[in-house]
Coordinates of C-alpha atoms in Angstrom, one line a residue:
M1 CA 0.1 0.2 0.0
S2 CA 1.3 3.6 -0.9
K3 CA 2.3 6.0 1.3
T4 CA 0.1 8.4 0.0
V5 CA -2.9 5.7 0.6
E6 CA -1.4 5.4 4.4
K7 CA -1.2 9.0 4.9
N8 CA -4.8 9.5 3.8
I9 CA -5.7 6.6 5.8
A10 CA -4.7 7.7 8.7
A11 CA -6.1 11.2 8.1
A12 CA -9.7 10.0 7.7
L13 CA -9.2 7.9 10.9
D14 CA -7.6 10.6 12.8
D15 CA -10.6 13.1 11.9
A16 CA -13.1 10.3 13.0
E17 CA -11.5 9.6 16.2
R18 CA -11.9 13.7 16.8
R19 CA -15.2 13.8 15.7
G20 CA -16.3 10.9 17.9
A21 CA -17.9 9.0 14.9
C22 CA -16.8 6.5 12.4
C23 CA -14.8 7.0 9.6
A24 CA -17.3 6.5 6.4
P25 CA -15.1 7.2 3.1
E26 CA -17.2 8.3 -0.2
D27 CA -14.5 6.7 -2.4
R28 CA -14.6 2.7 -3.0
L29 CA -10.8 2.1 -3.3
M30 CA -10.2 3.8 0.4
R31 CA -13.2 1.9 1.6
E32 CA -11.1 -1.4 -0.1
A33 CA -8.0 -0.1 1.4
M34 CA -9.6 0.0 4.9
R35 CA -11.2 -3.5 4.4
S36 CA -7.4 -4.8 3.5
R37 CA -6.1 -3.4 7.3
K38 CA -8.5 -6.3 8.9
N39 CA -5.9 -6.0 12.2
A40 CA -5.7 -2.6 12.4
I41 CA -9.1 -1.4 11.3
V42 CA -12.5 -2.2 12.2
E43 CA -16.0 -2.3 10.0
P44 CA -18.5 -2.6 12.6
V45 CA -21.3 -1.6 10.1
R46 CA -20.8 -2.1 6.0
G47 CA -18.9 1.0 5.0
L48 CA -18.2 2.3 8.5
F49 CA -14.5 2.1 9.8
F50 CA -12.6 2.8 12.8
R51 CA -9.1 2.1 14.5
S52 CA -9.3 -1.5 15.9
D53 CA -7.8 -0.5 19.5
A54 CA -9.4 2.5 19.7
W55 CA -12.7 0.9 19.2
E56 CA -12.2 -2.0 21.7
S57 CA -11.6 0.7 24.1
L58 CA -14.9 2.4 23.9
E59 CA -18.3 1.2 25.7
P60 CA -21.2 -0.2 24.0
P61 CA -23.3 3.3 24.4
E62 CA -20.1 5.1 23.1
K63 CA -20.1 2.7 20.0
T64 CA -23.7 3.5 19.1
L65 CA -23.0 7.2 18.9
H66 CA -20.0 6.9 17.0
L67 CA -22.2 4.5 14.3
M68 CA -25.0 7.5 14.5
R69 CA -23.0 10.3 13.9
A70 CA -21.5 8.4 10.9
L71 CA -24.7 7.5 9.7
A72 CA -26.7 10.9 10.4
P73 CA -25.2 13.0 7.6
A74 CA -25.3 10.2 4.7
H75 CA -29.1 9.3 5.6
P76 CA -30.7 12.5 6.1
T77 CA -34.3 11.2 6.2
W78 CA -33.4 8.8 8.6
R79 CA -34.4 9.4 12.3
F80 CA -32.6 7.4 15.2
C81 CA -35.4 5.4 17.3
G82 CA -35.6 2.6 19.9
A83 CA -32.5 1.6 22.1
S84 CA -30.1 3.8 19.8
A85 CA -32.3 7.1 20.5
A86 CA -32.4 6.1 24.4
V87 CA -28.6 6.2 24.3
A88 CA -28.7 9.5 22.5
Y89 CA -31.2 10.7 25.4
G90 CA -28.8 9.6 28.3
L91 CA -31.0 6.8 29.0
P92 CA -29.4 3.8 30.8
V93 CA -29.7 1.0 28.1
T94 CA -28.4 -2.3 28.7
W95 CA -25.3 -3.1 26.8
S96 CA -27.1 -6.3 25.0
L97 CA -29.2 -4.3 23.6
L98 CA -26.8 -2.1 21.7
S99 CA -25.8 -4.6 19.2
N100 CA -27.8 -2.9 16.4
V101 CA -28.5 0.8 15.4
F102 CA -32.3 1.3 15.2
V103 CA -33.5 3.8 12.5
A104 CA -37.2 4.9 11.6
T105 CA -37.6 5.5 7.8
P106 CA -39.8 7.5 6.0
S107 CA -43.3 6.3 5.4
G108 CA -43.4 4.3 1.7
A109 CA -39.4 3.8 2.0
S110 CA -38.1 0.8 0.6
Y111 CA -35.4 0.6 2.7
R112 CA -34.2 -2.7 4.5
S113 CA -32.6 -3.8 7.7
C114 CA -28.8 -4.9 7.0
P115 CA -26.2 -6.5 9.5
G116 CA -25.9 -4.2 12.3
I117 CA -28.9 -1.7 11.3
V118 CA -32.6 -2.1 12.0
R119 CA -34.8 -0.3 10.1
R120 CA -38.3 0.4 11.4
H121 CA -41.5 2.4 10.0
L122 CA -43.1 4.6 12.4
S123 CA -46.6 6.5 11.3
D124 CA -45.0 9.7 13.2
D125 CA -42.8 11.6 11.2
A126 CA -41.7 13.9 14.2
A127 CA -38.1 14.3 15.2
Q128 CA -36.2 15.7 17.7
V129 CA -32.4 16.8 17.3
R130 CA -30.3 16.1 20.1
D131 CA -26.6 16.8 19.8
G132 CA -27.0 17.2 15.9
L133 CA -28.9 13.6 15.8
P134 CA -32.2 13.4 14.5
L135 CA -34.1 11.3 16.9
V136 CA -37.7 10.0 17.3
P137 CA -38.9 12.2 20.1
F138 CA -38.2 11.5 23.4
W139 CA -41.6 10.2 25.2
R140 CA -41.8 8.2 21.9
T141 CA -38.3 6.4 22.9
V142 CA -39.5 6.0 26.5
F143 CA -42.8 4.4 25.0
D144 CA -40.8 2.1 22.4
C145 CA -38.4 0.9 25.3
L146 CA -41.0 0.3 28.0
A147 CA -42.9 -1.6 25.4
A148 CA -40.1 -4.0 23.8
F149 CA -37.9 -4.5 26.4
E150 CA -38.0 -6.9 29.2
A151 CA -39.3 -5.6 32.2
P152 CA -35.9 -5.2 34.3
D153 CA -34.4 -3.3 31.2
A154 CA -37.4 -1.2 30.7
L155 CA -37.7 0.3 34.5
A156 CA -34.3 1.3 34.1
I157 CA -35.6 3.4 31.0
A158 CA -38.6 4.4 33.0
D159 CA -36.4 5.8 36.2
A160 CA -34.4 7.7 34.2
A161 CA -37.3 9.4 32.5
L162 CA -38.6 10.5 35.4
Q163 CA -35.5 11.7 36.8
A164 CA -34.9 13.7 33.2
S165 CA -38.1 15.2 33.6
G166 CA -39.0 15.7 36.8
M167 CA -42.7 13.8 35.9
S168 CA -43.8 11.5 38.7
P169 CA -44.8 7.8 38.0
H170 CA -48.5 9.0 37.6
G171 CA -47.9 11.5 35.1
L172 CA -46.2 8.9 33.3
T173 CA -48.8 6.3 33.1
E174 CA -51.5 8.9 32.1
L175 CA -48.8 10.4 29.5
L176 CA -48.3 6.7 28.1
G177 CA -51.9 6.2 28.3
K178 CA -53.3 9.3 26.2
E179 CA -50.2 9.3 23.8
F180 CA -50.0 5.8 22.8
R181 CA -53.3 4.3 23.3
G182 CA -54.1 1.6 20.6
H183 CA -50.3 1.1 20.4
R184 CA -48.9 -2.4 20.6
G185 CA -47.3 -3.0 23.8
V186 CA -49.3 0.1 25.7
R187 CA -50.5 -2.1 28.6
R188 CA -46.9 -3.6 29.1
A189 CA -45.5 0.1 29.3
I190 CA -47.8 1.3 31.9
E191 CA -47.7 -1.4 34.2
V192 CA -43.6 -1.3 34.1
A193 CA -44.2 3.0 34.6
T194 CA -46.3 2.0 37.6
L195 CA -43.1 1.2 39.7
A196 CA -40.9 3.7 38.3
D197 CA -38.9 5.9 40.8
A198 CA -36.8 8.9 40.1
R199 CA -34.6 8.0 43.3
A200 CA -32.6 4.7 41.3
E201 CA -29.5 6.1 40.8
S202 CA -27.9 3.9 38.3
G203 CA -29.9 1.3 35.5
G204 CA -28.4 -1.5 37.5
E205 CA -30.5 -0.2 40.7
S206 CA -33.6 -0.3 38.5
I207 CA -32.9 -3.7 37.3
A208 CA -32.4 -5.0 40.7
R209 CA -35.3 -3.7 41.9
A210 CA -37.5 -5.1 38.8
V211 CA -35.6 -8.7 39.7
M212 CA -36.8 -8.1 43.4
R213 CA -40.7 -7.8 42.2
Q214 CA -40.2 -10.3 39.9
L215 CA -39.6 -12.9 42.5
G216 CA -42.0 -11.5 44.8
F217 CA -40.1 -9.8 47.7
A218 CA -41.2 -6.6 49.2
L219 CA -39.6 -3.5 47.5
P220 CA -37.2 -1.4 49.5
E221 CA -36.7 2.2 50.1
L222 CA -34.4 4.0 47.7
Q223 CA -31.1 6.1 48.2
V224 CA -32.2 6.7 52.2
W225 CA -30.2 8.7 54.1
I226 CA -28.8 7.3 57.6
E227 CA -27.3 9.3 60.4
D228 CA -24.1 8.1 61.3
P229 CA -24.6 6.3 64.3
V230 CA -20.8 6.7 65.5
E231 CA -20.7 10.3 64.6
P232 CA -24.0 12.1 64.7
G233 CA -24.2 15.0 62.1
K234 CA -22.4 13.0 59.3
W235 CA -25.3 11.2 56.9
F236 CA -24.6 7.7 55.0
R237 CA -26.6 7.2 51.9
V238 CA -27.6 3.4 51.1
D239 CA -28.9 2.2 48.0
F240 CA -31.8 -0.3 49.6
L241 CA -33.7 -0.6 52.8
W242 CA -36.0 -2.5 54.3
L243 CA -37.3 -2.4 57.6
T244 CA -39.3 -5.8 58.7
E245 CA -42.3 -6.3 60.7
D246 CA -40.3 -8.0 63.2
S247 CA -38.0 -4.3 63.7
R248 CA -34.6 -5.6 61.5
L249 CA -33.2 -3.2 59.1
I250 CA -31.6 -4.5 56.4
I251 CA -29.6 -2.7 53.8
G252 CA -28.9 -3.8 50.5
E253 CA -25.8 -2.2 48.1
L254 CA -25.3 -2.5 44.5
D255 CA -21.7 -2.5 43.9
G256 CA -20.7 -1.4 40.6
R257 CA -18.0 0.5 38.6
Q258 CA -20.0 3.6 38.6
K259 CA -19.4 3.9 41.9
T260 CA -15.5 4.5 41.6
E261 CA -16.0 5.9 38.0
R262 CA -18.6 8.2 37.6
P263 CA -17.4 11.9 38.9
E264 CA -20.9 12.9 39.8
L265 CA -20.6 9.7 42.3
M266 CA -17.5 10.2 43.6
G267 CA -17.4 13.6 44.8
G268 CA -13.9 14.7 44.1
R269 CA -12.6 11.6 45.2
D270 CA -10.4 9.1 43.8
A271 CA -11.3 5.6 43.4
L272 CA -8.9 4.5 46.4
R273 CA -10.5 7.0 48.5
V274 CA -14.3 5.7 47.6
M275 CA -13.4 2.3 48.5
Q276 CA -11.6 3.1 51.8
D277 CA -14.8 5.7 52.5
E278 CA -17.2 2.7 51.6
R279 CA -15.7 0.1 54.2
L280 CA -15.8 3.5 56.9
R281 CA -18.9 3.8 56.4
E282 CA -20.2 0.1 56.5
S283 CA -17.8 -0.3 59.7
H284 CA -19.8 2.7 61.2
L285 CA -23.5 1.2 60.3
T286 CA -22.9 -2.4 61.8
A287 CA -23.4 0.0 65.1
L288 CA -27.3 -0.3 64.1
H289 CA -27.1 -4.1 63.7
P290 CA -28.2 -4.5 60.1
A291 CA -28.1 -6.9 57.6
I292 CA -25.7 -5.8 54.8
I293 CA -26.7 -7.3 51.6
R294 CA -23.8 -6.5 48.8
F295 CA -24.0 -7.6 45.5
P296 CA -22.8 -6.9 41.8
Y297 CA -24.8 -6.2 38.6
E298 CA -24.4 -9.8 37.4
V299 CA -26.3 -11.1 40.6
A300 CA -28.8 -8.1 40.6
R301 CA -30.1 -9.1 37.4
D302 CA -29.8 -13.2 37.9
Q303 CA -33.0 -14.6 39.4
N304 CA -31.4 -17.7 40.5
R305 CA -28.8 -15.8 42.2
L306 CA -30.4 -12.8 43.8
G307 CA -33.5 -14.7 45.1
P308 CA -31.5 -17.1 47.2
L309 CA -29.1 -13.9 48.6
L310 CA -32.2 -12.0 49.8
E311 CA -34.4 -15.0 51.1
H312 CA -30.6 -15.8 53.2
Y313 CA -30.8 -12.5 54.7
G314 CA -34.5 -12.8 55.6
V315 CA -35.8 -9.8 52.8
P316 CA -39.6 -9.8 53.6
H317 CA -42.2 -11.1 50.7
G318 CA -45.0 -9.3 49.2
A319 CA -45.9 -5.4 50.5
N320 CA -43.9 -4.1 53.2
T321 CA -45.4 -4.4 56.8
W322 CA -44.2 -1.8 58.9
P323 CA -43.1 -2.9 62.6
T324 CA -44.6 -1.7 65.8
A325 CA -41.5 -1.1 66.8
A326 CA -38.8 0.0 64.4
P327 CA -35.0 0.3 65.2
E328 CA -33.2 3.1 66.6
I329 CA -32.0 5.2 63.3
V330 CA -32.2 8.8 61.9
T331 CA -32.8 8.7 58.3
R332 CA -33.9 11.3 55.9
S333 CA -36.6 10.2 53.2
S334 CA -39.9 11.6 52.6
R335 CA -41.3 8.0 51.8
L336 CA -40.6 6.4 55.5
D337 CA -43.6 7.4 57.5
Y338 CA -43.1 6.3 60.9
A339 CA -43.9 9.8 63.0
A340 CA -43.6 7.9 66.3
G341 CA -41.4 5.3 68.0
P342 CA -38.1 4.9 67.8
L343 CA -37.0 5.7 64.1
R344 CA -37.4 9.6 63.3
V345 CA -38.2 10.8 59.8
I346 CA -36.7 14.4 58.8
R347 CA -39.0 14.8 55.7
A348 CA -38.1 16.3 52.6
Q349 CA -34.7 17.5 53.4
A350 CA -32.7 17.9 50.6
R351 CA -30.0 15.4 49.8
I352 CA -26.2 16.1 50.4

């Protein structure tokens, strides 16, 4: 391969990386030249190229966005939909659902799906542009995901949609019933929406909650602040909290990379300090004599693993039944309603 061709390929790939998009060369000879470098260049969708090592370093949502940014200029009549649009809107999509790019094509168009691209025909031609990408409108995207995804993956979308919009679960169910009446899957979407909770901090927490419900366990309180029993005035936040009928306190913690990688969850700390603080927090919480359940994402979405774990720690089944004498803790949560007794509730205080 000539030095000129090598130089042109390198320049095209460099430009693509700067733009956060795959390279989509219009010249046939350039495409063939890139295909000939199979060890160095990957072609995730026909006609779209990227350096192999750089591609492998991207997580699936980033890969999806790279593909979308390359496809959009070449297909101005397309609108991205489904899981692809959800990624562009910043919603948490389970990675296994991102093996294809989903596009809505104009009514009457004869486009067909091909490897890596799934085309759908939608009667509504409305579009919403986000970061330069033409997308199916936000609530249509949410509906499509809730109607099509398995319940755990759908609940992650519903929870995040509430966070992004400020809408209540009741408002979401009303919107779905009104705007998508008669659409296939609307009942399924509404059922998921009734469980939505904006307090979920990650898609993994939403998935865990959905699996808990599928298994018949009582749903926990989410993101509850508990005052440090060792150093009063300090507060810890736990992912899940149950108070059992016999006054036991059960705390659930979802372990995941996000807690040591997402800046908004790290509070300016490095990963080592985050882990040290987690250990200190847990040691202080033991003064309350709780059962503390820690589990990773892989367990959270596996009924055969999460079920026995929750059973072992005594997580109750069915609806929550509040104890007559709650354990001695101070907590912040507008959803915990023990006005009397040892459990003192500070209502509706800002989270810190």
